[in-house]
Short mmCIF file of C-alpha atoms in Angstrom, two decimals:
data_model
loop_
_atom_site.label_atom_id
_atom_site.label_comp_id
_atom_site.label_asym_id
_atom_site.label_seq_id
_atom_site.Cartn_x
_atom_site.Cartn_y
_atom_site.Cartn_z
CA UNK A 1 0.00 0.00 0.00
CA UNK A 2 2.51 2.62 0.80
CA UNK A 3 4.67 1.96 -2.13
CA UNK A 4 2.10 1.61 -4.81
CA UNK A 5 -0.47 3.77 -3.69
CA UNK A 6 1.04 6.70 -1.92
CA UNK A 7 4.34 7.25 -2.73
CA UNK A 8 4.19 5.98 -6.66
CA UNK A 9 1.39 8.24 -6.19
CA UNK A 10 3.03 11.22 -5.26
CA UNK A 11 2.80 11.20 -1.19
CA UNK A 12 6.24 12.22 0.18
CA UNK A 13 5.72 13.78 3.69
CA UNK A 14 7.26 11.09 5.78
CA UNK A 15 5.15 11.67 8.99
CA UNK A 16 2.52 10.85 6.86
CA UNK A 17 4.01 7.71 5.51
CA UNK A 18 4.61 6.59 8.85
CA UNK A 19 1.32 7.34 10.28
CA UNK A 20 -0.33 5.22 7.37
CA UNK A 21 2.33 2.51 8.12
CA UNK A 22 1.79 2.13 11.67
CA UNK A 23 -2.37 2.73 11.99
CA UNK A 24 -4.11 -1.06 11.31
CA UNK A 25 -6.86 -0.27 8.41
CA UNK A 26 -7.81 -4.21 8.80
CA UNK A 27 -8.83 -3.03 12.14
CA UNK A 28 -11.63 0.04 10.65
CA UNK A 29 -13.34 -2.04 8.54
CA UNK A 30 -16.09 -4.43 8.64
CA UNK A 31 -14.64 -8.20 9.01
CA UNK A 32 -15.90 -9.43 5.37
CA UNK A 33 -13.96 -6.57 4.01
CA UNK A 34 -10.92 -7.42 6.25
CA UNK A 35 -8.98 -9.16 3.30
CA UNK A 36 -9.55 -6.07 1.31
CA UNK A 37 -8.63 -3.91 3.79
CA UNK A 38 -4.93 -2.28 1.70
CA UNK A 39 -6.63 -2.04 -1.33
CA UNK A 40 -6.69 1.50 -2.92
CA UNK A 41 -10.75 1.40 -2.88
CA UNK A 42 -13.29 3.04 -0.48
CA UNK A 43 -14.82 0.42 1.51
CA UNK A 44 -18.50 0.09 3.16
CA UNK A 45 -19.05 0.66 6.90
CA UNK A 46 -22.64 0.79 7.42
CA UNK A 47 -25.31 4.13 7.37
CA UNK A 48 -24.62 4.08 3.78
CA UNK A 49 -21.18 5.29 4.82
CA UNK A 50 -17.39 4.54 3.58
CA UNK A 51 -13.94 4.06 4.68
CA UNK A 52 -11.98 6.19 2.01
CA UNK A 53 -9.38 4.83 -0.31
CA UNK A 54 -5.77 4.91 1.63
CA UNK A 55 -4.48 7.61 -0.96
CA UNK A 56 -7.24 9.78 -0.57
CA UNK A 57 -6.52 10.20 3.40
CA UNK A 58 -3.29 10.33 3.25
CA UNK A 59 -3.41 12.82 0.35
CA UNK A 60 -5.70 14.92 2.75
CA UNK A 61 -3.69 14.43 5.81
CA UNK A 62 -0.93 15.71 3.42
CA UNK A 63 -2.60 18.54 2.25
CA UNK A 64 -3.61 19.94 5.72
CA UNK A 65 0.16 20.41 6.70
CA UNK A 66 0.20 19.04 10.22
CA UNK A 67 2.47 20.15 12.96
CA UNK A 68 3.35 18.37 16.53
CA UNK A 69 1.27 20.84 18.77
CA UNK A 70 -1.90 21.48 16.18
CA UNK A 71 -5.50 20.84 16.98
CA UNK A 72 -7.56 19.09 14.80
CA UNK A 73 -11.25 19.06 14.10
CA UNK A 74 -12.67 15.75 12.10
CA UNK A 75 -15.77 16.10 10.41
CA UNK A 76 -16.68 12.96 9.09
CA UNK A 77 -15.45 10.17 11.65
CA UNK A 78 -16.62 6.57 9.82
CA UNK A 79 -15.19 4.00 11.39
CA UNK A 80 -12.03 6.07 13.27
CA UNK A 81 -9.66 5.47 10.60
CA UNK A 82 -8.26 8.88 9.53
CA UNK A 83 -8.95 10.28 12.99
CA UNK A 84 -6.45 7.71 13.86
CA UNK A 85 -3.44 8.15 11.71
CA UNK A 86 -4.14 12.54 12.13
CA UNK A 87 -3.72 11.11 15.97
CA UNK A 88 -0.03 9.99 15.28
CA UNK A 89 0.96 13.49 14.05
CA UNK A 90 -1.59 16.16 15.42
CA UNK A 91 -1.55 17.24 19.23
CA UNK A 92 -5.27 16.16 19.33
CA UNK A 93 -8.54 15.20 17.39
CA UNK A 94 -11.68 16.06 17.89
CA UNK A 95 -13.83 14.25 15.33
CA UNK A 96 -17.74 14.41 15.00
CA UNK A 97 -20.17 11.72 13.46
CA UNK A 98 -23.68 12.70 12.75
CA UNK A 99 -24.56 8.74 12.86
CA UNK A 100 -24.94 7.60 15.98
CA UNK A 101 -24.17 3.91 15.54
CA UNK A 102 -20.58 4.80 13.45
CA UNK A 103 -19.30 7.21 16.29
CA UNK A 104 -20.00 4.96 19.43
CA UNK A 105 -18.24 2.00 17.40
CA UNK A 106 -15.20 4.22 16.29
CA UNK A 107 -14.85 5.78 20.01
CA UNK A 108 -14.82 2.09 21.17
CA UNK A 109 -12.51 0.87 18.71
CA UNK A 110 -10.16 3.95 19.23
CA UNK A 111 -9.81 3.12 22.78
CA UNK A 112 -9.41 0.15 22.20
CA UNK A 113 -6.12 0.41 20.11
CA UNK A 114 -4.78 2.93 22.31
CA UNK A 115 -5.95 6.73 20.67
CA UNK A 116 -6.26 8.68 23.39
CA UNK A 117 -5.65 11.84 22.60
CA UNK A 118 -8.54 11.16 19.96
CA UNK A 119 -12.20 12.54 21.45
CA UNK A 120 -15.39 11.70 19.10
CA UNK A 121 -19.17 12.61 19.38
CA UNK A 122 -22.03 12.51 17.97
CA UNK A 123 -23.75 15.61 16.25
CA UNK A 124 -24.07 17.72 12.86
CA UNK A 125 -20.01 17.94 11.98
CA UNK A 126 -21.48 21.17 9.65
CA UNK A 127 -21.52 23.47 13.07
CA UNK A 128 -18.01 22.27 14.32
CA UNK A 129 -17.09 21.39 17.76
CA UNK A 130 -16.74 24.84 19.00
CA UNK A 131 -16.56 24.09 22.46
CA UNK A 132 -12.40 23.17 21.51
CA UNK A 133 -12.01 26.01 18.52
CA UNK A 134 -9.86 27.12 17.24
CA UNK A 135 -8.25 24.40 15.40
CA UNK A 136 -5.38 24.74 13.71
CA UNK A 137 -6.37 22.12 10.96
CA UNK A 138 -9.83 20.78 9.81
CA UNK A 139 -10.31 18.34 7.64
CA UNK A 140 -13.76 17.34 6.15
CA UNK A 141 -14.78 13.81 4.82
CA UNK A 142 -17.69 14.69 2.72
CA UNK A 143 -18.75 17.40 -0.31
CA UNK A 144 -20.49 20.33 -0.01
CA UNK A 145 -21.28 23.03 -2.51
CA UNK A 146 -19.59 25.88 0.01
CA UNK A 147 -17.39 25.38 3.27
CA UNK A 148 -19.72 26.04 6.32
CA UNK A 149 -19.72 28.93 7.68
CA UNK A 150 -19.48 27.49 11.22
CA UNK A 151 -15.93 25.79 10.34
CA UNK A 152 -14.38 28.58 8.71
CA UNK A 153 -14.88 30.44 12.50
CA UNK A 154 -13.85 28.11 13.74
CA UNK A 155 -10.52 28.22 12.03
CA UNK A 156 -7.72 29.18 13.95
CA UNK A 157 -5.40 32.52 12.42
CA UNK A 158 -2.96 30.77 10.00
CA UNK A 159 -5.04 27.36 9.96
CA UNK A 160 -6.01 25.16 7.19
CA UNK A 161 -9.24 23.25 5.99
CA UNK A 162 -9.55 20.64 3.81
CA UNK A 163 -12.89 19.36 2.10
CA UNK A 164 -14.19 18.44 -1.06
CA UNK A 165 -16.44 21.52 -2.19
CA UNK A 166 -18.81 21.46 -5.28
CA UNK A 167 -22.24 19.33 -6.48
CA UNK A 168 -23.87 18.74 -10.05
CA UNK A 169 -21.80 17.41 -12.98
CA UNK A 170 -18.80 19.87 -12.42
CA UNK A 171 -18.06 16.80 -9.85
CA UNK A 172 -16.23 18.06 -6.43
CA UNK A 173 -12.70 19.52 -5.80
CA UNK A 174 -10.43 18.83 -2.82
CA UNK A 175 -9.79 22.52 -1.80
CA UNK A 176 -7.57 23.97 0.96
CA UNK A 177 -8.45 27.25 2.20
CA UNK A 178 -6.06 29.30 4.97
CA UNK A 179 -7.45 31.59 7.31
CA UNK A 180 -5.28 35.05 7.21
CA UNK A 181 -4.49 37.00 9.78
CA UNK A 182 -7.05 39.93 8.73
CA UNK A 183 -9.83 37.19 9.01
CA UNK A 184 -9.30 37.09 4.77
CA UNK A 185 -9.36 33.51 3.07
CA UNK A 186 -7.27 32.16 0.15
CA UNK A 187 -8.46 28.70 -1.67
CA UNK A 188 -5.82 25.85 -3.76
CA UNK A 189 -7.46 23.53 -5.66
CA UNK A 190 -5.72 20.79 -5.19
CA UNK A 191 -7.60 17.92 -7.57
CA UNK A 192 -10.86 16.35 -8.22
CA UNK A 193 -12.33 13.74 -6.03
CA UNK A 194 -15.68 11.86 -4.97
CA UNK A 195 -17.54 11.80 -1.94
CA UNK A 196 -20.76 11.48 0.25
CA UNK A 197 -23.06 14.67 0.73
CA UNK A 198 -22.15 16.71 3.98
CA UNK A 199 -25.27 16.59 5.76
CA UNK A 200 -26.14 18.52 8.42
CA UNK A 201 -27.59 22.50 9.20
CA UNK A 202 -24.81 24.14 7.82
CA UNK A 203 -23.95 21.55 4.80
#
């Protein structure tokens, strides 16, 4: 996995790498996908829901520039699995699930293999977790046709989001936006991508 699909795919920040290396992806998904677990392919985990393809996190865990000491926000937790390797290189992760079945099994299973600085809930990921803001990174596992409003306060001065914005046949983007200093927001595109609807108030 980390040979053919991250670094022959372009991933070369090595925390990264070793984050992907060390978190067990058998261990996030459902046991009939278990043998399937490394390949580059999203994978169901129940509420209609998927584990994303191994490039695809690690391309967003890339993208959101991680230091030691940052604070994360997770919208999006699934099964635990990208709130777990962003564990290995953040400070701390606060991830929110709008299902309520997904987020008591990932909080269980990331207690289980030792996350703790990892804290999950249930509620509607489009309003944050703003009990914790600012974070220094967010990262968002599903599309939307704008960036809520909500996360972008939420945003820490200097911080980074990254989410897959758009709808319709233009197809989504994976965007990165930085919060300035004056408040002010710049945008990269960084490349297109698929995913689930970001439901919620805001989404």
């Amino acid at each position: 996995m980390l040979r053919r699909h991250l670094v022959e795919r372009g991933i070369t920040d090595l925390r990264v790498l070793e984050a992907m290396a060390a978190v067990p992806r058998e261990r996030f998904v459902a046991p009939e996908c278990r043998n399937r677990a490394y390949d580059d392919g999203p994978l169901p985990i129940g509420e209609g829901q998927t584990i994303s393809q191994p490039y695809v996190v690690a391309w967003m865990v890339e993208a959101v520039e991680l230091g030691r000491e940052d604070r994360v926000l997770e919208v999006g937790t699934g099964s635990g699995y990208a709130a777990a390797v962003l564990s290995l290189i953040a400070r701390t992760v606060h991830s929110v699930e709008r299902h309520a079945a997904l987020a008591e099994a990932a909080r269980g299973r990331l207690r289980t293999l030792g996350y703790a600085n990892v804290r999950v809930r249930r509620g509607d990921g489009t309003l944050g977790w703003s009990e914790h803001a600012p974070y220094d990174a967010i990262v968002v596992s599903a599309g939307a046709r704008r960036v809520p409003p909500p996360l972008r306060e939420q945003l820490a001065d200097g911080g980074r989001l990254v989410m897959p914005v758009g709808w319709g046949w233009r197809g989504q983007s994976l965007v990165r936006e930085r919060r300035e200093r004056a408040g002010n927001f710049t945008r990269e595109k960084l490349g297109r991508v698929r995913f689930v609807p970001l439901i919620g108030e805001a989404g």
